[in-house]
Amino acid sequence: MNLPYAEPWRIKSIEIIHRSRAEDREAWIRAAHYNLFNIKSEEVYVDLLTDSGTGAMSAQQWAEIMLGDESYAGATSYYKLKESIEEILGFPYFLPAHQGRAAENVLFSALIGVGEEGRGKIVPGNSHFDTTKGHIEFRHAEALDLTIAEAFDTENPHPFKGNVDLVRLADFLEKTPRESIPVFILTITCNSSGGQPVSMANIRGVSELCRKHGVPLFIDAARFAENAWFIRQRESGYESRGIREIVREMFSYADGATMSSKKDGIVNIGGFVAFRDRAMMEKATSFNIMFEGFNTYGGMAGRDLGALSVGLRESTDYEYLEARVGQVARLGAAMVERGIPVQKPFGGHAIFIDAGRFLPHVRREEYVAQTLAVEIYREGGVRGVEIGAILADRDPVTRKDRFPALELVRLAVPRRVYTDLHMEYVAATVGNVWDRRADIKRGYRITREAPILRHFTVELEPA
Ligand code: F0G
C-alpha cells in the first residue's frame, strides 16, 4: 500500500490559540465596526487574514536571527542576503526595504517620478496588488490591468489565470508613446486574481514585447516560488526541471523585481528591489536612503536580512512547496466537496471564495464579499479578508465606488503554521455559513472611510 503524504517538518515551538463563544464574537465584530482589520488577533481562532509576515521560521532562520550583524554599513547579514538574491533570482544589485510597498515606493520614485511627475503616465500589468496600485495612483498615474479574461470566471479551469493578454498588451504598446510607460509590473503569482500563476511562455511573451518597445519589465516577486511550483506542475517542458532552475529562468526575462519578503521570503518583515542594471539601481539608491535607510540595511534589522537569506533558499525547496501549495489545495478540495463556489484552479497561497455566487441575494452596493467575510468570522472565529468593492475603493477622478468583476473572500494560509485539522475546521465553518446562505439577504453600509486604501480602516453598519 502507498504510504500517505506528510509534511517535511516537525514542530519545535508552538503558539497557544483559543476558540471563542458565538455571543462574544458578535460583540467583538460589532465593536470592530464590522471591519475584520479592527478585530484583535486573540479574538480569532484560525487567522487567514493574510499569508504576509505570518509564516513560521525554521530553526536555521532563527539561528540567523542570533547571528544577525547590526552594523550600520556593510553588515555580514547584508552580504548573506546579497549572495542568496544573486544565486536564486540572478540579480547582481539590490536595495533592502522594510517591506514590499516600501520597495514599490523606492522603485516608482525612480521610474515614475514623485508628485506631479507621474501625471499622464500608465503602468500596465496583470492585476496590480492594492499597494502597487495605491503607489501608482498616489503619483497621479494610471494602473492598467491587462489580465486575461479567463481570470474573471471562477469556473474556468485555465491553468495560468495570472497571464497577461498579450494581444491587448501589444496593442497598448503600439498606441501609447514610450514616455508615458515608465515600467511594466508583472505580479507572480497574481494575488488579486486569486493567487494565480503566470506561465513561463507568458513571462517570455511580456518580456519580448516590453523589450521591443523599450519598457522596463519588473516582477512583483512576493510569491515567486509558488509561481515556479505551478510552472513545474502545469507547463509542458518544465515537469522534470528543478524549482531553482525555473526560478532563474523566470527572472532572466526581467530587468528587476520588487519583493515583499513577508510571503515567499518566509520572514515576518522585509522586502527589497533587485536590479540587473547598475545605473537604474543607482537612480533608486537616493530614494532608498531617504525613505528606508542606508543601502546595506534599508529599513531592515541585520537579523532579518540574515533570516531572509535562508528563507529564500527554503521557499524554493521542492518538498517545502509540495507541502505548502498542497495544503492550500486540500483546503480548496474540502470547500468544493461542500459545494462552495471558489476560484478554480486553486491558487498558491489562498482559497478565494466567489462571494457573488455564495450570496446572490445581497446587493453589490451592500458589499457582498465583506458580508460573507463577517459571516464566516461570526460562525467560527475564522478571519479571512474581503477582495471586493471595499478594497477596489473609489475611482480617483469620479469618487464613485468601483465594482470589480468578482466579489471574493480570500482565505490566505500562513506558511508552515496551521495543520490540516485547522483547514478542516475552516472548511466546516464556511460550510455552516453555506448551509444558511438563503437567510443572508442584507449587507453593510459605510459610515467612515479614508481617502485612499480605505479597506484597512473602513467602518460599517448593517444595511
Ligand atoms: N505585492 C503583492 C503581490 C502583495 O501581495 C503584497 C502584499 C505587496 C506587494 C505589498 O507588500 O505588504 O510587504 O508591503 N500583500 C499582503 C496580502 C498584504 O495580504 O496579500 P507588503
GROMACS .gro file of C-alpha atoms and ligand atoms in nm:
model
  484
    1MET     CA    1   0.000   0.000   0.000
    2ASN     CA    2   0.123   0.352  -0.079
    3LEU     CA    3   0.205   0.545   0.236
    4PRO     CA    4   0.010   0.868   0.291
    5TYR     CA    5   0.164   1.211   0.242
    6ALA     CA    6   0.302   1.405   0.543
    7GLU     CA    7   0.479   1.739   0.589
    8PRO     CA    8   0.860   1.763   0.558
    9TRP     CA    9   0.899   1.927   0.904
   10ARG     CA   10   0.818   1.872   1.269
   11ILE     CA   11   0.717   2.137   1.523
   12LYS     CA   12   0.969   2.273   1.774
   13SER     CA   13   0.774   2.561   1.926
   14ILE     CA   14   0.401   2.631   1.937
   15GLU     CA   15   0.173   2.928   1.997
   16ILE     CA   16  -0.146   2.881   2.204
   17ILE     CA   17  -0.473   2.987   2.036
   18HIS     CA   18  -0.827   2.975   2.170
   19ARG     CA   19  -1.174   2.907   2.039
   20SER     CA   20  -1.445   3.153   2.141
   21ARG     CA   21  -1.821   3.172   2.202
   22ALA     CA   22  -2.057   3.295   1.933
   23GLU     CA   23  -2.201   3.569   2.158
   24ASP     CA   24  -1.851   3.705   2.228
   25ARG     CA   25  -1.771   3.714   1.857
   26GLU     CA   26  -2.094   3.900   1.795
   27ALA     CA   27  -1.991   4.172   2.044
   28TRP     CA   28  -1.635   4.186   1.909
   29ILE     CA   29  -1.737   4.226   1.545
   30ARG     CA   30  -1.988   4.499   1.636
   31ALA     CA   31  -1.721   4.685   1.836
   32ALA     CA   32  -1.489   4.648   1.534
   33HIS     CA   33  -1.747   4.825   1.313
   34TYR     CA   34  -1.771   4.509   1.102
   35ASN     CA   35  -1.413   4.554   0.977
   36LEU     CA   36  -1.202   4.241   1.037
   37PHE     CA   37  -0.882   4.451   1.046
   38ASN     CA   38  -1.015   4.601   1.371
   39ILE     CA   39  -1.052   4.261   1.542
   40LYS     CA   40  -0.785   4.166   1.797
   41SER     CA   41  -0.587   3.857   1.699
   42GLU     CA   42  -0.684   3.692   2.029
   43GLU     CA   43  -1.048   3.716   1.918
   44VAL     CA   44  -0.962   3.495   1.619
   45TYR     CA   45  -0.923   3.117   1.623
   46VAL     CA   46  -0.783   3.045   1.275
   47ASP     CA   47  -0.637   3.361   1.123
   48LEU     CA   48  -0.640   3.354   0.744
   49LEU     CA   49  -0.640   3.733   0.702
   50THR     CA   50  -0.309   3.711   0.522
   51ASP     CA   51  -0.009   3.493   0.445
   52SER     CA   52   0.207   3.805   0.479
   53GLY     CA   53   0.460   3.807   0.762
   54THR     CA   54   0.266   3.530   0.934
   55GLY     CA   55   0.482   3.230   0.840
   56ALA     CA   56   0.677   3.013   1.085
   57MET     CA   57   1.054   3.046   1.055
   58SER     CA   58   1.278   2.740   1.060
   59ALA     CA   59   1.544   2.663   1.320
   60GLN     CA   60   1.802   2.767   1.057
   61GLN     CA   61   1.630   3.105   1.020
   62TRP     CA   62   1.619   3.156   1.398
   63ALA     CA   63   1.990   3.075   1.407
   64GLU     CA   64   2.044   3.361   1.158
   65ILE     CA   65   1.849   3.590   1.393
   66MET     CA   66   2.117   3.524   1.658
   67LEU     CA   67   2.395   3.570   1.402
   68GLY     CA   68   2.244   3.899   1.280
   69ASP     CA   69   2.507   4.168   1.224
   70GLU     CA   70   2.356   4.504   1.319
   71SER     CA   71   2.637   4.716   1.174
   72TYR     CA   72   2.503   5.029   1.006
   73ALA     CA   73   2.711   4.976   0.692
   74GLY     CA   74   2.840   4.662   0.524
   75ALA     CA   75   2.686   4.410   0.765
   76THR     CA   76   2.768   4.041   0.716
   77SER     CA   77   2.391   3.972   0.709
   78TYR     CA   78   2.357   4.206   0.409
   79TYR     CA   79   2.620   4.009   0.218
   80LYS     CA   80   2.447   3.680   0.303
   81LEU     CA   81   2.127   3.817   0.152
   82LYS     CA   82   2.311   3.958  -0.149
   83GLU     CA   83   2.451   3.613  -0.219
   84SER     CA   84   2.105   3.449  -0.193
   85ILE     CA   85   1.942   3.705  -0.426
   86GLU     CA   86   2.220   3.669  -0.680
   87GLU     CA   87   2.219   3.291  -0.668
   88ILE     CA   88   1.841   3.233  -0.658
   89LEU     CA   89   1.698   3.525  -0.859
   90GLY     CA   90   2.006   3.607  -1.065
   91PHE     CA   91   2.012   3.983  -0.997
   92PRO     CA   92   2.351   4.142  -0.926
   93TYR     CA   93   2.214   4.450  -0.746
   94PHE     CA   94   1.954   4.504  -0.478
   95LEU     CA   95   1.833   4.757  -0.222
   96PRO     CA   96   1.674   4.631   0.101
   97ALA     CA   97   1.346   4.792   0.208
   98HIS     CA   98   1.130   4.739   0.514
   99GLN     CA   99   0.853   4.566   0.318
  100GLY     CA  100   0.703   4.524  -0.030
  101ARG     CA  101   0.521   4.856  -0.053
  102ALA     CA  102   0.836   5.037   0.055
  103ALA     CA  103   1.021   4.866  -0.229
  104GLU     CA  104   0.743   4.989  -0.462
  105ASN     CA  105   0.778   5.342  -0.327
  106VAL     CA  106   1.152   5.341  -0.395
  107LEU     CA  107   1.127   5.189  -0.742
  108PHE     CA  108   0.834   5.407  -0.851
  109SER     CA  109   1.003   5.723  -0.723
  110ALA     CA  110   1.292   5.642  -0.957
  111LEU     CA  111   1.090   5.519  -1.257
  112ILE     CA  112   0.754   5.703  -1.244
  113GLY     CA  113   0.870   6.008  -1.053
  114VAL     CA  114   0.747   6.193  -0.749
  115GLY     CA  115   0.443   6.416  -0.706
  116GLU     CA  116   0.310   6.555  -1.033
  117GLU     CA  117   0.578   6.381  -1.246
  118GLY     CA  118   0.353   6.075  -1.264
  119ARG     CA  119   0.054   6.254  -1.417
  120GLY     CA  120  -0.042   6.111  -1.757
  121LYS     CA  121   0.174   5.801  -1.714
  122ILE     CA  122   0.037   5.448  -1.735
  123VAL     CA  123   0.175   5.139  -1.561
  124PRO     CA  124   0.047   4.823  -1.732
  125GLY     CA  125   0.049   4.484  -1.563
  126ASN     CA  126  -0.165   4.187  -1.473
  127SER     CA  127  -0.395   4.274  -1.178
  128HIS     CA  128  -0.181   4.505  -0.963
  129PHE     CA  129  -0.183   4.440  -0.591
  130ASP     CA  130  -0.362   4.718  -0.395
  131THR     CA  131  -0.045   4.881  -0.253
  132THR     CA  132   0.111   4.874  -0.600
  133LYS     CA  133  -0.196   5.039  -0.744
  134GLY     CA  134  -0.201   5.278  -0.447
  135HIS     CA  135   0.158   5.387  -0.513
  136ILE     CA  136   0.083   5.435  -0.883
  137GLU     CA  137  -0.235   5.637  -0.824
  138PHE     CA  138  -0.069   5.835  -0.544
  139ARG     CA  139   0.163   5.961  -0.821
  140HIS     CA  140  -0.142   6.052  -1.035
  141ALA     CA  141  -0.051   5.775  -1.280
  142GLU     CA  142  -0.284   5.500  -1.401
  143ALA     CA  143  -0.260   5.125  -1.325
  144LEU     CA  144  -0.375   4.933  -1.634
  145ASP     CA  145  -0.494   4.575  -1.572
  146LEU     CA  146  -0.424   4.353  -1.875
  147THR     CA  147  -0.500   4.015  -1.713
  148ILE     CA  148  -0.661   3.757  -1.947
  149ALA     CA  149  -1.042   3.749  -1.936
  150GLU     CA  150  -1.046   3.385  -1.817
  151ALA     CA  151  -0.922   3.502  -1.475
  152PHE     CA  152  -1.256   3.665  -1.402
  153ASP     CA  153  -1.460   3.347  -1.444
  154THR     CA  154  -1.402   3.139  -1.129
  155GLU     CA  155  -1.519   2.817  -1.301
  156ASN     CA  156  -1.281   2.847  -1.596
  157PRO     CA  157  -1.005   2.585  -1.541
  158HIS     CA  158  -0.732   2.786  -1.725
  159PRO     CA  159  -0.401   2.674  -1.566
  160PHE     CA  160  -0.242   3.023  -1.571
  161LYS     CA  161  -0.506   3.276  -1.476
  162GLY     CA  162  -0.238   3.529  -1.384
  163ASN     CA  163  -0.137   3.559  -1.750
  164VAL     CA  164  -0.127   3.887  -1.939
  165ASP     CA  165  -0.340   3.926  -2.251
  166LEU     CA  166  -0.053   3.966  -2.500
  167VAL     CA  167  -0.279   4.090  -2.779
  168ARG     CA  168  -0.405   4.375  -2.562
  169LEU     CA  169  -0.051   4.446  -2.441
  170ALA     CA  170   0.086   4.463  -2.797
  171ASP     CA  171  -0.198   4.694  -2.895
  172PHE     CA  172  -0.144   4.917  -2.592
  173LEU     CA  173   0.231   4.940  -2.658
  174GLU     CA  174   0.174   5.028  -3.026
  175LYS     CA  175  -0.070   5.306  -2.944
  176THR     CA  176   0.093   5.464  -2.640
  177PRO     CA  177   0.402   5.686  -2.651
  178ARG     CA  178   0.704   5.527  -2.485
  179GLU     CA  179   0.749   5.826  -2.245
  180SER     CA  180   0.406   5.751  -2.094
  181ILE     CA  181   0.500   5.395  -1.993
  182PRO     CA  182   0.763   5.404  -1.718
  183VAL     CA  183   0.753   5.032  -1.632
  184PHE     CA  184   0.552   4.710  -1.669
  185ILE     CA  185   0.474   4.528  -1.341
  186LEU     CA  186   0.418   4.153  -1.362
  187THR     CA  187   0.287   4.009  -1.037
  188ILE     CA  188   0.371   3.641  -0.983
  189THR     CA  189   0.163   3.476  -0.859
  190CYS     CA  190  -0.114   3.725  -0.926
  191ASN     CA  191  -0.263   3.782  -0.581
  192SER     CA  192  -0.560   3.990  -0.693
  193SER     CA  193  -0.681   3.733  -0.947
  194GLY     CA  194  -0.670   3.455  -0.684
  195GLY     CA  195  -0.304   3.364  -0.626
  196GLN     CA  196  -0.298   3.255  -0.988
  197PRO     CA  197   0.028   3.178  -1.166
  198VAL     CA  198   0.179   3.328  -1.481
  199SER     CA  199   0.323   3.077  -1.728
  200MET     CA  200   0.684   3.085  -1.844
  201ALA     CA  201   0.562   3.135  -2.201
  202ASN     CA  202   0.363   3.438  -2.090
  203ILE     CA  203   0.655   3.589  -1.893
  204ARG     CA  204   0.868   3.544  -2.204
  205GLY     CA  205   0.597   3.699  -2.423
  206VAL     CA  206   0.560   4.003  -2.197
  207SER     CA  207   0.937   4.040  -2.187
  208GLU     CA  208   0.971   4.032  -2.566
  209LEU     CA  209   0.702   4.296  -2.613
  210CYS     CA  210   0.847   4.520  -2.341
  211ARG     CA  211   1.195   4.489  -2.486
  212LYS     CA  212   1.070   4.572  -2.836
  213HIS     CA  213   0.919   4.896  -2.704
  214GLY     CA  214   1.197   4.980  -2.459
  215VAL     CA  215   0.978   4.944  -2.148
  216PRO     CA  216   1.149   4.800  -1.839
  217LEU     CA  217   0.986   4.484  -1.701
  218PHE     CA  218   0.978   4.445  -1.324
  219ILE     CA  219   0.840   4.140  -1.148
  220ASP     CA  220   0.644   4.172  -0.825
  221ALA     CA  221   0.807   3.865  -0.672
  222ALA     CA  222   0.613   3.831  -0.345
  223ARG     CA  223   0.510   3.473  -0.432
  224PHE     CA  224   0.766   3.382  -0.699
  225ALA     CA  225   0.842   3.036  -0.557
  226GLU     CA  226   0.475   2.932  -0.565
  227ASN     CA  227   0.463   3.054  -0.926
  228ALA     CA  228   0.761   2.832  -1.010
  229TRP     CA  229   0.585   2.537  -0.849
  230PHE     CA  230   0.283   2.583  -1.076
  231ILE     CA  231   0.502   2.613  -1.386
  232ARG     CA  232   0.661   2.280  -1.295
  233GLN     CA  233   0.318   2.122  -1.233
  234ARG     CA  234   0.129   2.266  -1.529
  235GLU     CA  235   0.352   2.383  -1.814
  236SER     CA  236   0.477   2.134  -2.065
  237GLY     CA  237   0.854   2.114  -2.086
  238TYR     CA  238   0.902   2.200  -1.719
  239GLU     CA  239   0.777   1.883  -1.547
  240SER     CA  240   1.123   1.749  -1.473
  241ARG     CA  241   1.305   2.079  -1.422
  242GLY     CA  242   1.428   2.187  -1.079
  243ILE     CA  243   1.244   2.467  -0.896
  244ARG     CA  244   1.561   2.677  -0.872
  245GLU     CA  245   1.623   2.639  -1.243
  246ILE     CA  246   1.266   2.750  -1.318
  247VAL     CA  247   1.304   3.048  -1.085
  248ARG     CA  248   1.626   3.156  -1.259
  249GLU     CA  249   1.457   3.137  -1.597
  250MET     CA  250   1.152   3.337  -1.478
  251PHE     CA  251   1.369   3.626  -1.360
  252SER     CA  252   1.606   3.608  -1.658
  253TYR     CA  253   1.333   3.780  -1.864
  254ALA     CA  254   1.302   4.078  -1.627
  255ASP     CA  255   1.501   4.395  -1.562
  256GLY     CA  256   1.438   4.371  -1.191
  257ALA     CA  257   1.195   4.284  -0.917
  258THR     CA  258   1.025   4.419  -0.609
  259MET     CA  259   0.970   4.174  -0.330
  260SER     CA  260   0.760   4.164  -0.018
  261SER     CA  261   0.976   3.917   0.172
  262LYS     CA  262   0.687   3.854   0.412
  263LYS     CA  263   0.550   3.596   0.168
  264ASP     CA  264   0.792   3.363  -0.012
  265GLY     CA  265   1.083   3.502   0.192
  266ILE     CA  266   0.915   3.338   0.496
  267VAL     CA  267   1.017   3.624   0.727
  268ASN     CA  268   0.796   3.843   0.945
  269ILE     CA  269   0.909   4.170   0.789
  270GLY     CA  270   1.125   4.281   0.497
  271GLY     CA  271   1.149   4.349   0.129
  272PHE     CA  272   1.382   4.462  -0.146
  273VAL     CA  273   1.414   4.594  -0.500
  274ALA     CA  274   1.651   4.398  -0.725
  275PHE     CA  275   1.806   4.527  -1.047
  276ARG     CA  276   2.002   4.396  -1.342
  277ASP     CA  277   2.121   4.742  -1.442
  278ARG     CA  278   2.362   4.934  -1.224
  279ALA     CA  279   2.252   5.280  -1.340
  280MET     CA  280   1.890   5.204  -1.256
  281MET     CA  281   1.992   5.081  -0.912
  282GLU     CA  282   2.195   5.397  -0.858
  283LYS     CA  283   1.900   5.615  -0.951
  284ALA     CA  284   1.685   5.436  -0.693
  285THR     CA  285   1.955   5.446  -0.423
  286SER     CA  286   1.897   5.805  -0.317
  287PHE     CA  287   1.524   5.737  -0.268
  288ASN     CA  288   1.611   5.426  -0.070
  289ILE     CA  289   1.843   5.621   0.158
  290MET     CA  290   1.578   5.890   0.206
  291PHE     CA  291   1.278   5.663   0.267
  292GLU     CA  292   1.428   5.339   0.400
  293GLY     CA  293   1.785   5.361   0.518
  294PHE     CA  294   2.143   5.319   0.405
  295ASN     CA  295   2.167   5.078   0.113
  296THR     CA  296   2.308   4.785   0.312
  297TYR     CA  297   2.014   4.767   0.555
  298GLY     CA  298   1.729   4.973   0.403
  299GLY     CA  299   1.486   4.963   0.694
  300MET     CA  300   1.562   4.604   0.796
  301ALA     CA  301   1.744   4.480   1.104
  302GLY     CA  302   2.057   4.280   1.023
  303ARG     CA  303   1.900   3.972   1.179
  304ASP     CA  304   1.602   3.995   0.943
  305LEU     CA  305   1.833   4.025   0.640
  306GLY     CA  306   2.001   3.705   0.757
  307ALA     CA  307   1.674   3.518   0.816
  308LEU     CA  308   1.558   3.624   0.469
  309SER     CA  309   1.876   3.493   0.308
  310VAL     CA  310   1.779   3.148   0.442
  311GLY     CA  311   1.404   3.189   0.374
  312LEU     CA  312   1.465   3.243   0.002
  313ARG     CA  313   1.650   2.911  -0.012
  314GLU     CA  314   1.385   2.725   0.188
  315SER     CA  315   1.090   2.855  -0.014
  316THR     CA  316   1.249   2.731  -0.336
  317ASP     CA  317   1.283   2.379  -0.198
  318TYR     CA  318   1.069   2.120  -0.378
  319GLU     CA  319   0.949   1.941  -0.065
  320TYR     CA  320   0.857   2.269   0.103
  321LEU     CA  321   0.649   2.381  -0.195
  322GLU     CA  322   0.478   2.045  -0.226
  323ALA     CA  323   0.363   2.077   0.136
  324ARG     CA  324   0.273   2.444   0.109
  325VAL     CA  325   0.074   2.450  -0.213
  326GLY     CA  326  -0.061   2.104  -0.129
  327GLN     CA  327  -0.216   2.229   0.196
  328VAL     CA  328  -0.390   2.516   0.016
  329ALA     CA  329  -0.521   2.265  -0.239
  330ARG     CA  330  -0.653   2.037   0.035
  331LEU     CA  331  -0.843   2.333   0.184
  332GLY     CA  332  -0.981   2.406  -0.163
  333ALA     CA  333  -1.090   2.045  -0.213
  334ALA     CA  334  -1.268   2.047   0.126
  335MET     CA  335  -1.464   2.354   0.011
  336VAL     CA  336  -1.552   2.209  -0.329
  337GLU     CA  337  -1.672   1.889  -0.158
  338ARG     CA  338  -1.929   2.100   0.028
  339GLY     CA  339  -2.040   2.270  -0.294
  340ILE     CA  340  -1.888   2.608  -0.201
  341PRO     CA  341  -1.801   2.821  -0.510
  342VAL     CA  342  -1.428   2.903  -0.513
  343GLN     CA  343  -1.176   3.029  -0.771
  344LYS     CA  344  -1.051   2.727  -0.969
  345PRO     CA  345  -0.787   2.605  -1.017
  346PHE     CA  346  -0.683   2.677  -0.655
  347GLY     CA  347  -0.421   2.947  -0.605
  348GLY     CA  348  -0.084   2.908  -0.437
  349HIS     CA  349  -0.134   3.096  -0.112
  350ALA     CA  350  -0.509   3.116  -0.061
  351ILE     CA  351  -0.854   2.991  -0.146
  352PHE     CA  352  -1.075   3.263  -0.290
  353ILE     CA  353  -1.447   3.216  -0.228
  354ASP     CA  354  -1.673   3.355  -0.500
  355ALA     CA  355  -1.897   3.565  -0.274
  356GLY     CA  356  -2.117   3.683  -0.560
  357ARG     CA  357  -2.227   3.326  -0.621
  358PHE     CA  358  -2.234   3.240  -0.250
  359LEU     CA  359  -2.469   3.528  -0.156
  360PRO     CA  360  -2.666   3.613  -0.472
  361HIS     CA  361  -2.934   3.800  -0.272
  362VAL     CA  362  -2.700   4.063  -0.127
  363ARG     CA  363  -2.678   4.374  -0.349
  364ARG     CA  364  -2.328   4.470  -0.460
  365GLU     CA  365  -2.384   4.820  -0.318
  366GLU     CA  366  -2.403   4.649   0.022
  367TYR     CA  367  -2.056   4.488  -0.015
  368VAL     CA  368  -2.116   4.120  -0.082
  369ALA     CA  369  -1.766   3.987  -0.004
  370GLN     CA  370  -1.744   4.190   0.318
  371THR     CA  371  -2.082   4.049   0.421
  372LEU     CA  372  -1.956   3.694   0.369
  373ALA     CA  373  -1.624   3.757   0.547
  374VAL     CA  374  -1.816   3.885   0.852
  375GLU     CA  375  -2.048   3.580   0.848
  376ILE     CA  376  -1.750   3.341   0.838
  377TYR     CA  377  -1.597   3.516   1.139
  378ARG     CA  378  -1.930   3.506   1.327
  379GLU     CA  379  -1.970   3.137   1.252
  380GLY     CA  380  -1.635   3.005   1.373
  381GLY     CA  381  -1.384   3.278   1.458
  382VAL     CA  382  -1.212   3.231   1.121
  383ARG     CA  383  -1.075   3.555   0.977
  384GLY     CA  384  -1.049   3.598   0.600
  385VAL     CA  385  -1.036   3.919   0.400
  386GLU     CA  386  -1.260   4.099   0.153
  387ILE     CA  387  -1.132   4.129  -0.204
  388GLY     CA  388  -1.425   4.319  -0.345
  389ALA     CA  389  -1.574   4.666  -0.379
  390ILE     CA  390  -1.441   4.799  -0.049
  391LEU     CA  391  -1.085   4.708  -0.149
  392ALA     CA  392  -1.142   4.831  -0.506
  393ASP     CA  393  -1.207   5.171  -0.349
  394ARG     CA  394  -1.344   5.480  -0.521
  395ASP     CA  395  -1.240   5.596  -0.865
  396PRO     CA  396  -0.976   5.865  -0.805
  397VAL     CA  397  -1.149   6.101  -1.050
  398THR     CA  398  -1.526   6.041  -1.017
  399ARG     CA  399  -1.504   5.932  -0.647
  400LYS     CA  400  -1.771   5.668  -0.722
  401ASP     CA  401  -1.742   5.313  -0.581
  402ARG     CA  402  -1.557   5.084  -0.823
  403PHE     CA  403  -1.725   4.745  -0.852
  404PRO     CA  404  -1.473   4.477  -0.953
  405ALA     CA  405  -1.560   4.185  -1.182
  406LEU     CA  406  -1.557   3.949  -0.885
  407GLU     CA  407  -1.652   3.978  -0.518
  408LEU     CA  408  -1.413   3.742  -0.338
  409VAL     CA  409  -1.334   3.641   0.019
  410ARG     CA  410  -0.973   3.534   0.046
  411LEU     CA  411  -0.868   3.270   0.297
  412ALA     CA  412  -0.488   3.309   0.294
  413VAL     CA  413  -0.290   3.028   0.452
  414PRO     CA  414   0.020   3.127   0.653
  415ARG     CA  415   0.330   2.922   0.569
  416ARG     CA  416   0.411   2.624   0.797
  417VAL     CA  417   0.171   2.748   1.070
  418TYR     CA  418  -0.159   2.558   1.070
  419THR     CA  419  -0.224   2.185   1.043
  420ASP     CA  420  -0.467   2.014   0.809
  421LEU     CA  421  -0.709   1.980   1.104
  422HIS     CA  422  -0.724   2.359   1.120
  423MET     CA  423  -0.804   2.357   0.750
  424GLU     CA  424  -1.084   2.104   0.812
  425TYR     CA  425  -1.219   2.336   1.082
  426VAL     CA  426  -1.215   2.627   0.835
  427ALA     CA  427  -1.396   2.427   0.568
  428ALA     CA  428  -1.660   2.320   0.822
  429THR     CA  429  -1.706   2.681   0.935
  430VAL     CA  430  -1.759   2.807   0.581
  431GLY     CA  431  -1.978   2.500   0.518
  432ASN     CA  432  -2.212   2.604   0.801
  433VAL     CA  433  -2.246   2.953   0.651
  434TRP     CA  434  -2.312   2.791   0.313
  435ASP     CA  435  -2.595   2.587   0.466
  436ARG     CA  436  -2.768   2.902   0.597
  437ARG     CA  437  -2.686   3.124   0.296
  438ALA     CA  438  -3.051   3.173   0.198
  439ASP     CA  439  -3.108   3.365   0.523
  440ILE     CA  440  -2.836   3.620   0.447
  441LYS     CA  441  -3.008   3.892   0.246
  442ARG     CA  442  -2.864   4.224   0.357
  443GLY     CA  443  -2.510   4.358   0.372
  444TYR     CA  444  -2.349   4.674   0.510
  445ARG     CA  445  -2.316   5.044   0.452
  446ILE     CA  446  -2.003   5.253   0.510
  447THR     CA  447  -2.011   5.503   0.796
  448ARG     CA  448  -1.645   5.615   0.779
  449GLU     CA  449  -1.365   5.577   0.526
  450ALA     CA  450  -1.016   5.706   0.443
  451PRO     CA  451  -0.945   5.881   0.108
  452ILE     CA  452  -0.700   5.607  -0.009
  453LEU     CA  453  -0.661   5.234   0.079
  454ARG     CA  454  -0.990   5.262   0.267
  455HIS     CA  455  -1.032   4.889   0.340
  456PHE     CA  456  -0.784   4.891   0.630
  457THR     CA  457  -0.978   5.141   0.842
  458VAL     CA  458  -1.330   5.148   0.698
  459GLU     CA  459  -1.620   5.142   0.946
  460LEU     CA  460  -1.953   4.982   0.859
  461GLU     CA  461  -2.301   4.920   0.994
  462PRO     CA  462  -2.564   4.667   0.889
  463ALA     CA  463  -2.767   4.798   0.591
  464F0G     N1  464   0.276   4.278  -0.388
  464F0G     C1  465   0.193   4.174  -0.364
  464F0G     C2  466   0.161   4.079  -0.474
  464F0G     C3  467   0.138   4.158  -0.237
  464F0G     O1  468   0.055   4.055  -0.216
  464F0G     C4  469   0.173   4.249  -0.135
  464F0G     C5  470   0.117   4.236  -0.001
  464F0G     C6  471   0.259   4.355  -0.163
  464F0G     C7  472   0.309   4.366  -0.293
  464F0G     C8  473   0.298   4.457  -0.062
  464F0G     O2  474   0.389   4.404   0.027
  464F0G     O3  475   0.269   4.404   0.247
  464F0G     O4  476   0.516   4.374   0.233
  464F0G     O5  477   0.415   4.594   0.185
  464F0G     N2  478   0.022   4.160   0.026
  464F0G     C9  479  -0.032   4.130   0.156
  464F0G    C10  480  -0.152   4.042   0.141
  464F0G    C11  481  -0.055   4.247   0.246
  464F0G     O6  482  -0.222   4.020   0.241
  464F0G     O7  483  -0.176   3.993   0.031
  464F0G     P1  484   0.396   4.447   0.182
   0.00000   0.00000   0.00000
